[in-house]
Backbone as a printed PyTorch tensor [residue, N CA C, xyz], in Angstrom:
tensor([[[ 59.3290,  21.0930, 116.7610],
         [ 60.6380,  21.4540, 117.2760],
         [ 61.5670,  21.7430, 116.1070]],

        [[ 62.4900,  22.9120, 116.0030],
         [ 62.9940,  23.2320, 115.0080],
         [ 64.4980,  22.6770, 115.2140]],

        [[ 64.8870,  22.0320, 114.2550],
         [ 66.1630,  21.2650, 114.1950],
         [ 67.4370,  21.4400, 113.3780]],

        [[ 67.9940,  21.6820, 113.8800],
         [ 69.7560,  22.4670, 112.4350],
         [ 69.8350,  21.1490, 111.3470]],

        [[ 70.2760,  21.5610, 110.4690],
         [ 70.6840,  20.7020, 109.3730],
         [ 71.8980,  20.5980, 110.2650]],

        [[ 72.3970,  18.8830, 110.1750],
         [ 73.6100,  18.4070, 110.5430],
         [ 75.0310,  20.0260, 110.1550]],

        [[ 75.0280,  19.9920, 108.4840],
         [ 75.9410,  20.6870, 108.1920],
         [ 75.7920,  22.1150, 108.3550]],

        [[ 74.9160,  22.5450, 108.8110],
         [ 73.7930,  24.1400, 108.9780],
         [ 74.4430,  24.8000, 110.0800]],

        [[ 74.5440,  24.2690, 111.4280],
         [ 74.8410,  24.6850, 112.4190],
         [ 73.7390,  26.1370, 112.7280]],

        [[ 73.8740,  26.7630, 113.9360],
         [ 73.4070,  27.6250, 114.1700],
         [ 72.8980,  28.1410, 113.0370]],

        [[ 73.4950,  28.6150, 112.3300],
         [ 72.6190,  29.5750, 111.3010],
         [ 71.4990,  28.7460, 110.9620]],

        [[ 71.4420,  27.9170, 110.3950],
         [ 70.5460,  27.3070, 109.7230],
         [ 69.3340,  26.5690, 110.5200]],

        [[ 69.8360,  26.3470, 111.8540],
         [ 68.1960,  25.8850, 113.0650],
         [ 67.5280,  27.9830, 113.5680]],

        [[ 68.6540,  28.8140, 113.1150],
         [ 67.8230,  30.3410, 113.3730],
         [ 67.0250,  30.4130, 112.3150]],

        [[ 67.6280,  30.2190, 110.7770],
         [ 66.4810,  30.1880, 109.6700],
         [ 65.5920,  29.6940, 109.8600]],

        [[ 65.6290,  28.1990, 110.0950],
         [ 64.2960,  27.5760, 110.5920],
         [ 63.5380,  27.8970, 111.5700]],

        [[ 64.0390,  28.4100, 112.3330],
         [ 63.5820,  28.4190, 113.6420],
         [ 62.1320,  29.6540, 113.1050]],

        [[ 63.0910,  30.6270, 112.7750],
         [ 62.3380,  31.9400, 112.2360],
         [ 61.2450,  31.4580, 110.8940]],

        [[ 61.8720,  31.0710, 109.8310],
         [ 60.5900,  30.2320, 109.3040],
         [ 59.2530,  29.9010, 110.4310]],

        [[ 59.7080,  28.8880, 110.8130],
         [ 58.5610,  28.3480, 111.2710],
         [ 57.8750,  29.1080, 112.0970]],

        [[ 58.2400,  29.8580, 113.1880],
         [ 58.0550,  30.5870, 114.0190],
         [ 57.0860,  31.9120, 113.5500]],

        [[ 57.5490,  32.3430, 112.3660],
         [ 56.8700,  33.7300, 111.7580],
         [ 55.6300,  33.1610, 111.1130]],

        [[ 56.0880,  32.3140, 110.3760],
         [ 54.5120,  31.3150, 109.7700],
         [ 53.4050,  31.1960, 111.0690]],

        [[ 53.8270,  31.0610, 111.8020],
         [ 52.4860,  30.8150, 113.2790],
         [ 52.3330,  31.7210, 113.5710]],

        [[ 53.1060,  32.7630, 113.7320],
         [ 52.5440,  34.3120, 114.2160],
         [ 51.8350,  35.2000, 113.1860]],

        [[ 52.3470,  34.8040, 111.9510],
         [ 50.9010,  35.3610, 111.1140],
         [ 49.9680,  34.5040, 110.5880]],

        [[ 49.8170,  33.4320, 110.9690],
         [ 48.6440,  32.6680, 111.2910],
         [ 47.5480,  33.0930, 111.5500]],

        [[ 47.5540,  33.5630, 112.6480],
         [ 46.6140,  34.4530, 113.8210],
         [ 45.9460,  35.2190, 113.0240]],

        [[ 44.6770,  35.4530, 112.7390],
         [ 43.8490,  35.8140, 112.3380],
         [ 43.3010,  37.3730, 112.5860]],

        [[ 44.4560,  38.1630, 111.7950],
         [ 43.8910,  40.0060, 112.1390],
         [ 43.4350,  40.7020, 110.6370]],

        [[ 42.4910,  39.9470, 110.1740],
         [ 41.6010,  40.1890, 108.8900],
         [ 41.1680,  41.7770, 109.5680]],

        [[ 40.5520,  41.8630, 110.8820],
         [ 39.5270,  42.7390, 110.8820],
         [ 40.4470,  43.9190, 111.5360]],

        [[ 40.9540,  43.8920, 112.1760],
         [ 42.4550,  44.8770, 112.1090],
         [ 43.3450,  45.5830, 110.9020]],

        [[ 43.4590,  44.4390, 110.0920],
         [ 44.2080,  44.7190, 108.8790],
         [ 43.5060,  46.0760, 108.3020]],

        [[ 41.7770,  45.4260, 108.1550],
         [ 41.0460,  45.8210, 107.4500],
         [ 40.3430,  47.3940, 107.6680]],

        [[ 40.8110,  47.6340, 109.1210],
         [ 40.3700,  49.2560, 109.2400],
         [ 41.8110,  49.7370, 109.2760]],

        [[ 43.1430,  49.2760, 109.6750],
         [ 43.8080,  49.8180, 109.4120],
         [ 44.4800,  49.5830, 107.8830]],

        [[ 43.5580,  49.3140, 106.7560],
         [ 43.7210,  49.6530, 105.4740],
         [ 42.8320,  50.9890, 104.9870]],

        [[ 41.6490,  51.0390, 105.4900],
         [ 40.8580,  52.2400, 105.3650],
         [ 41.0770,  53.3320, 105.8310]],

        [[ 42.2440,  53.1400, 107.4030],
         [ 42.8800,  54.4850, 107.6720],
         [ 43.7150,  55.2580, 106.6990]],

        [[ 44.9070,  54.0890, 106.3450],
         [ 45.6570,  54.1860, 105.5970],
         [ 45.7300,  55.2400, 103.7840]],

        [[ 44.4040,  54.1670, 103.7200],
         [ 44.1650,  54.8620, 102.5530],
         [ 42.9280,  56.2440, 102.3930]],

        [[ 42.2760,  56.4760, 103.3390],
         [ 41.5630,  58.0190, 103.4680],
         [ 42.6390,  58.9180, 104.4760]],

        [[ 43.8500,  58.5260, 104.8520],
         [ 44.4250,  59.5980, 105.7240],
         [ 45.0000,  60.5590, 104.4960]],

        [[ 45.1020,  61.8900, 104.9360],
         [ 45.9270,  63.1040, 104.2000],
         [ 47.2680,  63.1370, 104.3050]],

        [[ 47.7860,  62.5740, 105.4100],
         [ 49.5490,  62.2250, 105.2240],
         [ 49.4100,  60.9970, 106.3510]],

        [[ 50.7710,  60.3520, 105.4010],
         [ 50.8520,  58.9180, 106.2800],
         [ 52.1600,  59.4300, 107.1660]],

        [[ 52.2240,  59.2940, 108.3140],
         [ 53.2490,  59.0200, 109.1770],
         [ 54.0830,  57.7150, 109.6730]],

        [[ 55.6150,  57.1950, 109.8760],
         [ 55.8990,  56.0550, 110.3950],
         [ 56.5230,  56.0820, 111.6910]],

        [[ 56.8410,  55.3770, 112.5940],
         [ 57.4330,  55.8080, 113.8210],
         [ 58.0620,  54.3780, 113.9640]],

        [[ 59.3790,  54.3320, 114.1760],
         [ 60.0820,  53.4920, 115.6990],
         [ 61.3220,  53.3720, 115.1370]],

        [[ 61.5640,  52.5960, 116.2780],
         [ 63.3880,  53.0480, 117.1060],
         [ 63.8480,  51.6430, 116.7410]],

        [[ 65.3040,  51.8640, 116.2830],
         [ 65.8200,  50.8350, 116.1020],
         [ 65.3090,  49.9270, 115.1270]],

        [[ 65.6430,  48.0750, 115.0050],
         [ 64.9650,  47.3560, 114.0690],
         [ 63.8090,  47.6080, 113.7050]],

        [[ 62.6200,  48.1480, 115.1170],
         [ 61.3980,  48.1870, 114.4500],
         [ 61.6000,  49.3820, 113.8660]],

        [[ 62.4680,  50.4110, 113.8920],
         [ 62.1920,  51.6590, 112.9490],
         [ 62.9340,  50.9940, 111.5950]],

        [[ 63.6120,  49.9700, 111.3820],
         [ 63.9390,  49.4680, 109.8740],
         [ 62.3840,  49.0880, 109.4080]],

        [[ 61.9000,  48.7010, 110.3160],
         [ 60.6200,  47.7330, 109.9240],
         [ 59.6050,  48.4640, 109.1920]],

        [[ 59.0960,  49.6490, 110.0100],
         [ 58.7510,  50.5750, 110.2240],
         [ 58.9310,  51.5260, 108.4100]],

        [[ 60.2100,  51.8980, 108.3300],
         [ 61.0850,  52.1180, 107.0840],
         [ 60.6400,  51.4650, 105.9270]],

        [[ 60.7070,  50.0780, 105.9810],
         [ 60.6860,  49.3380, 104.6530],
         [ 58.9700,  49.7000, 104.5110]],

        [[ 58.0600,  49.7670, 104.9770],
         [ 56.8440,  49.9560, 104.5960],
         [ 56.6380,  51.3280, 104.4350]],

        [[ 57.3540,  52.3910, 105.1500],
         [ 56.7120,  53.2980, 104.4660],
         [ 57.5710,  54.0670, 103.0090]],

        [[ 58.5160,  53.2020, 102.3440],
         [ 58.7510,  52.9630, 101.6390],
         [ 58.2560,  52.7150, 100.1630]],

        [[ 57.5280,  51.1740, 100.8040],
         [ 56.1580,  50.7790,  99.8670],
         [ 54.4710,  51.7390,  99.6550]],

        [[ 55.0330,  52.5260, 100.7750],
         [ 54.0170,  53.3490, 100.8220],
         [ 53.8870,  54.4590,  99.8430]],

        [[ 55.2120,  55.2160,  99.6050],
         [ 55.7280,  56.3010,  98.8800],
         [ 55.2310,  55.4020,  97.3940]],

        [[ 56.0070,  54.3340,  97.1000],
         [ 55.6560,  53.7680,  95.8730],
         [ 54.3910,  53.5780,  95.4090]],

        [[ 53.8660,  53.2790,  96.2420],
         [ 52.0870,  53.6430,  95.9850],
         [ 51.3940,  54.9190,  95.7750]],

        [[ 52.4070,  55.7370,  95.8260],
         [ 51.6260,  57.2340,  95.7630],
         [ 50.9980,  57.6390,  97.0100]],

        [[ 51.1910,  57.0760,  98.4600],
         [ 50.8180,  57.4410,  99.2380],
         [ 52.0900,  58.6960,  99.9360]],

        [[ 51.1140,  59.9100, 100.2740],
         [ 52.2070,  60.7020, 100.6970],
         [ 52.2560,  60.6830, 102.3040]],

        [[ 54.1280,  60.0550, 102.7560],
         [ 54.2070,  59.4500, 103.5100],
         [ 55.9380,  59.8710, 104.1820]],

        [[ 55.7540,  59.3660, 105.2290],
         [ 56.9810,  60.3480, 105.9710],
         [ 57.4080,  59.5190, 107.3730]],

        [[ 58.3360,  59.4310, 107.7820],
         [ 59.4190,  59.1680, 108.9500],
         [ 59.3650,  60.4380, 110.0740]],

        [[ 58.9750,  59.5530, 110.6710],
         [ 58.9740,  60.7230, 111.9710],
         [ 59.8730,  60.8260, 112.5790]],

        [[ 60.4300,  61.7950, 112.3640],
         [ 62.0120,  62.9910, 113.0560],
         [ 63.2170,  62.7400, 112.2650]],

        [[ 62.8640,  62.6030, 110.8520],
         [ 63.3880,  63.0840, 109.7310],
         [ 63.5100,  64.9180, 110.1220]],

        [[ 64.5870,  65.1280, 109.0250],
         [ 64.5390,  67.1370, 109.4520],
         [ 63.4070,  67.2740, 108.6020]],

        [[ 62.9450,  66.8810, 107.7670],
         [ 62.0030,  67.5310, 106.1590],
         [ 60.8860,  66.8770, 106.2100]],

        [[ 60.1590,  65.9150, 107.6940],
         [ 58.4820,  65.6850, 108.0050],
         [ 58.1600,  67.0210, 108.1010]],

        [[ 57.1190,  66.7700, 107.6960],
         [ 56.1400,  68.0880, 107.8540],
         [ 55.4280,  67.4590, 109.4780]],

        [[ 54.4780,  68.6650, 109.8450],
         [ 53.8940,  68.2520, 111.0520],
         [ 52.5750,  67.7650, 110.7050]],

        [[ 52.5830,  66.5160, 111.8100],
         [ 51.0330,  65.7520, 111.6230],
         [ 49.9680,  66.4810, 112.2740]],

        [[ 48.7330,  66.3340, 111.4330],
         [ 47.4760,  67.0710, 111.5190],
         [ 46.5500,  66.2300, 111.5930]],

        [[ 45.2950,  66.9280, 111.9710],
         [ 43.6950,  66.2240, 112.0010],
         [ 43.8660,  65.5700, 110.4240]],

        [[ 43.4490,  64.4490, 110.4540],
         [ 43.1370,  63.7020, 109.2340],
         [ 43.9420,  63.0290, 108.5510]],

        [[ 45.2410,  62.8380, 109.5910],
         [ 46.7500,  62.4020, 108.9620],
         [ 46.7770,  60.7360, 109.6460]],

        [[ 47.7370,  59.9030, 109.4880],
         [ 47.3360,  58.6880, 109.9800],
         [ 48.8420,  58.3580, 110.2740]],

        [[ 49.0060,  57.8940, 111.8230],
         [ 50.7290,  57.4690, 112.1240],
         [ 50.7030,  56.1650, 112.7760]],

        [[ 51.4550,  55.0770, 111.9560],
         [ 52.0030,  53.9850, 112.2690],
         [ 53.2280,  53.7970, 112.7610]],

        [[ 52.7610,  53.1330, 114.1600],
         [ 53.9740,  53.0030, 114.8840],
         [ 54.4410,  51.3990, 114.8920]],

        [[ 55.5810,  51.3980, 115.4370],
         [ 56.1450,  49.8140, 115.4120],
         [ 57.2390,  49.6980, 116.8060]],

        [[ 56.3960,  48.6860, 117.7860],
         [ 57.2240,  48.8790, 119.2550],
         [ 56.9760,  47.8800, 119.7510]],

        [[ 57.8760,  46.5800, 119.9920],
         [ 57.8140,  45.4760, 120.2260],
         [ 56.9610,  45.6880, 122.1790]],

        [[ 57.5590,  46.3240, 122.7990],
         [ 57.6980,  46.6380, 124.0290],
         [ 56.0310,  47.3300, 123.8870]],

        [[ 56.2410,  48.1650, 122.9360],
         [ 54.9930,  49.3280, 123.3200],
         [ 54.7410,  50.1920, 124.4320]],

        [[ 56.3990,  50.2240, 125.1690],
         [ 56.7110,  50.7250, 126.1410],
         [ 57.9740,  52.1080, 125.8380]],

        [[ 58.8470,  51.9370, 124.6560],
         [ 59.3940,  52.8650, 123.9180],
         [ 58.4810,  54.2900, 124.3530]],

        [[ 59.2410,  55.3040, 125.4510],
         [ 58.8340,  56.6840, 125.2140],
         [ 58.3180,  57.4560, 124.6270]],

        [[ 59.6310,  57.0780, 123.8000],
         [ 59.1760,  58.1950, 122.4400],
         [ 57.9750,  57.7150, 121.6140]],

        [[ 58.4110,  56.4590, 121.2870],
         [ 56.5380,  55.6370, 120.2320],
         [ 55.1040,  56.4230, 120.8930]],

        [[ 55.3620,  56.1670, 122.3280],
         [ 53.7460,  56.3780, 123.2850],
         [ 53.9310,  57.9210, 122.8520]],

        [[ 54.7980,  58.9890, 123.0020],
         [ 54.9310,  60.4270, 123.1220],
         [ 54.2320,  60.6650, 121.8990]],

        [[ 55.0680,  60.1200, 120.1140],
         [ 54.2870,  60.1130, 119.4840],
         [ 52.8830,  59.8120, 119.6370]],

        [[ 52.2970,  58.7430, 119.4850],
         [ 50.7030,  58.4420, 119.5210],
         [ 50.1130,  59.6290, 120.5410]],

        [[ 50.9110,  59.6980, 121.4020],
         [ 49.3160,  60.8190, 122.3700],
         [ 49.5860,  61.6330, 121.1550]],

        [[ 51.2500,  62.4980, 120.8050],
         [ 50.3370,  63.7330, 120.2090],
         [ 49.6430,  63.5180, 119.2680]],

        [[ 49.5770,  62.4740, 118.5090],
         [ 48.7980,  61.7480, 116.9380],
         [ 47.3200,  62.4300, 117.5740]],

        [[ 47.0260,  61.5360, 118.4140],
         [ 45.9520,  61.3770, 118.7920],
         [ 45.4390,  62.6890, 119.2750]],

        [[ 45.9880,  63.7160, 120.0320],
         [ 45.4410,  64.9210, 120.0920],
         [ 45.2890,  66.0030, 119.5730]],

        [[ 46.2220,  65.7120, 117.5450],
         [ 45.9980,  66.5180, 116.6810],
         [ 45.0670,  66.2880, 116.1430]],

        [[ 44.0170,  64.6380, 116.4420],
         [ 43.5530,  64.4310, 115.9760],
         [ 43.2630,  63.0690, 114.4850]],

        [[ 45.2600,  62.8640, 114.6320],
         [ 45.3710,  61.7930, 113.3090],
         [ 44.9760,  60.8410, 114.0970]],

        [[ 44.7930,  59.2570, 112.9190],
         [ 44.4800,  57.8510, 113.5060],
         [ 46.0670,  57.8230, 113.9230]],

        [[ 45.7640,  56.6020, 114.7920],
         [ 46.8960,  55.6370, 115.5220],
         [ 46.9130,  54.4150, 115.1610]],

        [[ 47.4720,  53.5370, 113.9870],
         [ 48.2640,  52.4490, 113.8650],
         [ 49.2620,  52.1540, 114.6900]],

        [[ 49.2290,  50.8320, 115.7560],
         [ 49.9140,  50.2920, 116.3400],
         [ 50.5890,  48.6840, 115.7620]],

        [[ 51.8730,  48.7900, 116.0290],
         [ 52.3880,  47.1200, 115.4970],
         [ 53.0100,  47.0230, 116.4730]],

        [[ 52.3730,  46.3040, 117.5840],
         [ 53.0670,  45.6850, 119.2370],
         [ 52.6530,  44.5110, 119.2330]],

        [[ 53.7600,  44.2840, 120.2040],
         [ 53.7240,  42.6980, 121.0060],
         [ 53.1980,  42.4790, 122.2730]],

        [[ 52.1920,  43.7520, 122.7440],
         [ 51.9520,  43.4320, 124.2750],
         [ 50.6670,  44.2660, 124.2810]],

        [[ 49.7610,  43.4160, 124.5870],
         [ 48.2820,  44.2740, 124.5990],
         [ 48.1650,  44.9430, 125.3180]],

        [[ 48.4750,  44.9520, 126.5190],
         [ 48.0580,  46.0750, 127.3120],
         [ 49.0280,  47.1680, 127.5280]],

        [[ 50.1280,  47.1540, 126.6330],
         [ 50.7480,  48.1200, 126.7090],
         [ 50.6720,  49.7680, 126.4790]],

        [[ 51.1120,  50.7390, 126.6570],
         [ 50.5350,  52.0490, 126.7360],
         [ 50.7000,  52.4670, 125.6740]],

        [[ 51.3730,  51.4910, 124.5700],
         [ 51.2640,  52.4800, 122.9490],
         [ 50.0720,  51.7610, 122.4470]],

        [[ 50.0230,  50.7080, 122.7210],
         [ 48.4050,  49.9000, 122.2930],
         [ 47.1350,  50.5830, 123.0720]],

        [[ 46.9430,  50.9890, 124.1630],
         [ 45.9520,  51.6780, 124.2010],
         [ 46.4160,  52.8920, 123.9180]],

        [[ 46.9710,  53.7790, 123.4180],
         [ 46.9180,  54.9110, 122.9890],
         [ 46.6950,  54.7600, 121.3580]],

        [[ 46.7150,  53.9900, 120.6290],
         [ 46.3490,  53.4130, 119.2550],
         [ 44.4280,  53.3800, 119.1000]],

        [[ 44.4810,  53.6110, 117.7680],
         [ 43.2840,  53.5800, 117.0540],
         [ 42.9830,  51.9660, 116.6850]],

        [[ 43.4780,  51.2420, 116.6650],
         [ 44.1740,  50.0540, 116.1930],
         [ 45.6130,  49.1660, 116.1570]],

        [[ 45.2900,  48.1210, 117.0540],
         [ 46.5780,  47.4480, 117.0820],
         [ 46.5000,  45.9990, 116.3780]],

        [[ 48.0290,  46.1410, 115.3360],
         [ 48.5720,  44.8410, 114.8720],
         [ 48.7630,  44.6060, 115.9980]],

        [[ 48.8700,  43.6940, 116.6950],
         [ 49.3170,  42.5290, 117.1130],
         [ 49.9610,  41.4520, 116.9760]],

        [[ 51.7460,  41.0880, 117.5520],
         [ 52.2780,  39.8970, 117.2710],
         [ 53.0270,  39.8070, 118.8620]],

        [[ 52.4520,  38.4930, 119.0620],
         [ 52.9310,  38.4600, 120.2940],
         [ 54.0520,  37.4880, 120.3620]],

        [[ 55.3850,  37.2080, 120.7310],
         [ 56.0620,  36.3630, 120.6350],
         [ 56.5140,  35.8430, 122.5620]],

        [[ 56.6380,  34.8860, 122.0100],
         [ 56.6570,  34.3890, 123.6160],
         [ 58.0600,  33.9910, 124.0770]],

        [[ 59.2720,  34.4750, 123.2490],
         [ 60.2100,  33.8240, 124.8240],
         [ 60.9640,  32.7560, 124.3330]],

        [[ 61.5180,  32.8460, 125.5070],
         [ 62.2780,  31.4960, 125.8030],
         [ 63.5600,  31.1910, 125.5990]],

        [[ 64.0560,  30.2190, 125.8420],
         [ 65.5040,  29.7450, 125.9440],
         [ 65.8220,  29.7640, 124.5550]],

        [[ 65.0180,  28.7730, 123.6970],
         [ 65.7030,  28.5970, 122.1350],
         [ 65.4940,  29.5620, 121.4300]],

        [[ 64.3630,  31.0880, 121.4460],
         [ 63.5610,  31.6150, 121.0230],
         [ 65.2670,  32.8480, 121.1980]],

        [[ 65.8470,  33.1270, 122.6070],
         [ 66.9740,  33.7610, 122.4060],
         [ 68.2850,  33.0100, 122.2840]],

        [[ 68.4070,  31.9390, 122.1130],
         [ 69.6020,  31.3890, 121.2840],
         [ 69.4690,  31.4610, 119.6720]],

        [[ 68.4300,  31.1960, 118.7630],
         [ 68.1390,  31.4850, 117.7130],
         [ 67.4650,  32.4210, 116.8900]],

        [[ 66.7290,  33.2670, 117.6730],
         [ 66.0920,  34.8890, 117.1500],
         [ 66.2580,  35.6590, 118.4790]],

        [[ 68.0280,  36.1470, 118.6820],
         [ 67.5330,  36.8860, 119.7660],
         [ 66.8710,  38.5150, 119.7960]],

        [[ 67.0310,  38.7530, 120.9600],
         [ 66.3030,  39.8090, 121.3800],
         [ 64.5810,  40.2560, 120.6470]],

        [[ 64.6070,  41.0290, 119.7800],
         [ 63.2130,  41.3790, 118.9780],
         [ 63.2020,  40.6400, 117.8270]],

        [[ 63.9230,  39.6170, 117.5800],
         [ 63.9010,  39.4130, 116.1100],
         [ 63.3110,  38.7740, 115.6890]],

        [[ 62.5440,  37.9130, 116.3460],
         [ 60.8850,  37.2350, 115.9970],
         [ 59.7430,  38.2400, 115.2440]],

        [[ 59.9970,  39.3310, 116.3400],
         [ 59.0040,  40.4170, 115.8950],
         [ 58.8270,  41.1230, 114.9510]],

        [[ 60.7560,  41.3030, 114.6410],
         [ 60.4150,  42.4480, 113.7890],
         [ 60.8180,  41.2620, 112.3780]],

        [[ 60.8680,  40.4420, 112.1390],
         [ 61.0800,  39.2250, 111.0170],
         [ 59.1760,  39.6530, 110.4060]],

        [[ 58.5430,  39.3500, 111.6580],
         [ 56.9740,  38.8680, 111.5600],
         [ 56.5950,  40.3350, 111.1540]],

        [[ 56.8110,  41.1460, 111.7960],
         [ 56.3980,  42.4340, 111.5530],
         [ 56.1880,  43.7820, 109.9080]],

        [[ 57.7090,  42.8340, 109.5070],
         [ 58.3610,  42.9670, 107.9440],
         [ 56.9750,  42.5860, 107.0880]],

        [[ 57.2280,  41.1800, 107.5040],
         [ 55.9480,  40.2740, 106.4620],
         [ 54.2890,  40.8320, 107.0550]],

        [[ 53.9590,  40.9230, 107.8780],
         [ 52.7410,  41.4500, 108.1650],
         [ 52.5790,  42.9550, 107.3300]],

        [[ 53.3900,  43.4310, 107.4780],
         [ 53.0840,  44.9800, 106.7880],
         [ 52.9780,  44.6560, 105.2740]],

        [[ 53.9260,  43.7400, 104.9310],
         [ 53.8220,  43.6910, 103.5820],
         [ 52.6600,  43.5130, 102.9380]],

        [[ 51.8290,  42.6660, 103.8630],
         [ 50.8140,  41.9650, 103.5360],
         [ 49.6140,  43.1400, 103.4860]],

        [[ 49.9360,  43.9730, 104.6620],
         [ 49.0190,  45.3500, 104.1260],
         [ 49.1940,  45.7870, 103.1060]],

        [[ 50.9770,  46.0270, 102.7290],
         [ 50.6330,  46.8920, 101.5150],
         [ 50.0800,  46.3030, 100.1820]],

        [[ 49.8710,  45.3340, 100.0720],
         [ 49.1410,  44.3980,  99.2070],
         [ 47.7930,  44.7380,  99.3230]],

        [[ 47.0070,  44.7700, 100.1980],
         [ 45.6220,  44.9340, 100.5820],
         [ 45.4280,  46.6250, 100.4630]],

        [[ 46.9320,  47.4970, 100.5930],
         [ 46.7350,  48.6710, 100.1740],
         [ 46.3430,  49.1270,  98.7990]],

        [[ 47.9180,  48.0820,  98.2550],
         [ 47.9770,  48.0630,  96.7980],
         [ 46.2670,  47.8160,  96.0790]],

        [[ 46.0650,  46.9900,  96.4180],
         [ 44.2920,  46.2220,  95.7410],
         [ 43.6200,  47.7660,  96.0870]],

        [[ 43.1790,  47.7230,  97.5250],
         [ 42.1180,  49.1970,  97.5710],
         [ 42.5240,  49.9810,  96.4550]],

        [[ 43.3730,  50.7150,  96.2770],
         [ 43.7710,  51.6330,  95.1600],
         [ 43.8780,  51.5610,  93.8360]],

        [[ 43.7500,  50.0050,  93.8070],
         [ 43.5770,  49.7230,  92.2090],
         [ 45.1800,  50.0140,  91.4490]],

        [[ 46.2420,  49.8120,  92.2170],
         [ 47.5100,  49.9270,  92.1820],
         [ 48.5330,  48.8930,  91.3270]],

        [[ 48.7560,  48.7450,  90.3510],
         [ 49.7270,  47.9550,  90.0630],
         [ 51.4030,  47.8760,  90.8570]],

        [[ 52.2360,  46.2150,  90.4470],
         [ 53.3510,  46.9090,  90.7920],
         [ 53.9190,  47.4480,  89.4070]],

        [[ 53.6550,  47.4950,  88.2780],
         [ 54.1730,  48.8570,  87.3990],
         [ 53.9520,  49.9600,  88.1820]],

        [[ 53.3230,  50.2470,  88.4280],
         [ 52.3540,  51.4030,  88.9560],
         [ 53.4560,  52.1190,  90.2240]],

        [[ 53.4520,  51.1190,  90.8710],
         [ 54.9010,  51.4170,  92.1660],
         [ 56.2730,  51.6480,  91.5500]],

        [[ 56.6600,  50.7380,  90.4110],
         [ 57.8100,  50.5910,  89.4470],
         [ 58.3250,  52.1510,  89.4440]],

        [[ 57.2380,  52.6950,  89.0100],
         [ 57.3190,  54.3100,  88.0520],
         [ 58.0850,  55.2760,  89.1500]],

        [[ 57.3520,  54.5670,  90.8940],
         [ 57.6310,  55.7010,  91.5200],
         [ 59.1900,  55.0210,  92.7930]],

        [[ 59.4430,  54.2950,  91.6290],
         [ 60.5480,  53.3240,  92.7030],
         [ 62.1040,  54.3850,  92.8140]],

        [[ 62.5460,  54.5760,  93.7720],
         [ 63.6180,  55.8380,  93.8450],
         [ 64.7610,  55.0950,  92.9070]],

        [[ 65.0310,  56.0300,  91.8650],
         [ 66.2630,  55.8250,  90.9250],
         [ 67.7000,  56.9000,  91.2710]],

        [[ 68.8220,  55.9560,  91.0730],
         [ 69.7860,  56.3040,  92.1880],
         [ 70.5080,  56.5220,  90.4600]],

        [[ 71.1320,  58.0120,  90.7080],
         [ 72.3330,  58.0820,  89.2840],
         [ 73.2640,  58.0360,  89.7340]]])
């Protein structure tokens, strides 16, 4: 049970709360998930990212790390994406997996031919079966769960750190330093 520091108040039983809470949701054991959607990742010809709102921050910060890796990589419905093709790979991020537009993306992914990376919270949802592969984080609810992480914010907290954790497992496949990312880190004059 997650408990406020006397002097903490709210803020500080949401930190915890989210601590503890994100620690158990990547607990869960998606070695073998991770692990083909690292091989997509890294044999696709362009990386794609997709989603709305927080999960499109989420979404953002990795393909971010992605660019820094030398992976050539893009935001979907930016004006300056190019269009996705056979052999291209698009990661989406949709707590719901019910988001329109996410599912609209993946079919067409899927009927140009690119892989489908999914990061949902609901298995049977229609962006998870329209996926090549789904992360998975399921968060469950509840009374304290929206007094202290409301709405998606379990997910997309967990979601942040799960990707990261790919791009680490990206970083390794490629034989990537972070110098290596350093070089290609955007410098602002």
């Amino acid at each position: 049970m997650t408990r406020a520091p006397a002097s903490g108040g709210r803020a500080a039983a949401s930190t915890a709360f989210l601590l503890e809470h994100v620690a158990k949701l990547l607990a869960v054991d998606r070695s073998k998930e991770i692990a083909e959607s690292v091989g997509i990742l890294t044999s696709a010809k362009k990386l794609f990212v997709y989603g709305v709102g927080r999960s499109g921050l989420a979404a953002r910060a990795f393909a971010m790390r992605m660019v820094q890796l030398g992976i050539d990589c893009y935001f979907i419905g930016e004006t300056i994406t190019p269009v996705v093709s056979d052999g291209d790979a698009v990661l989406i991020v949709s707590n719901t997996g019910s988001t329109m537009s996410a599912i609209q993306v993946a079919n067409i992914a899927r009927r140009v031919g690119a892989k489908v990376i999914s990061v949902t919270g609901h298995p049977g949802s229609k962006l998870a079966h329209a996926s090549n592969v789904v992360l998975m984080i399921q968060t469950n609810g509840g009374a304290v769960q929206a007094r202290l992480a409301p709405l998606g914010t379990l997910f997309e907290a967990a979601t942040v750190l799960l990707l990261d954790g790919v791009v680490a497992q990206v970083m390794e496949r490629l034989g990537q330093t972070e110098a290596d990312m350093r070089g290609r880190h955007a410098i602002m004059v």
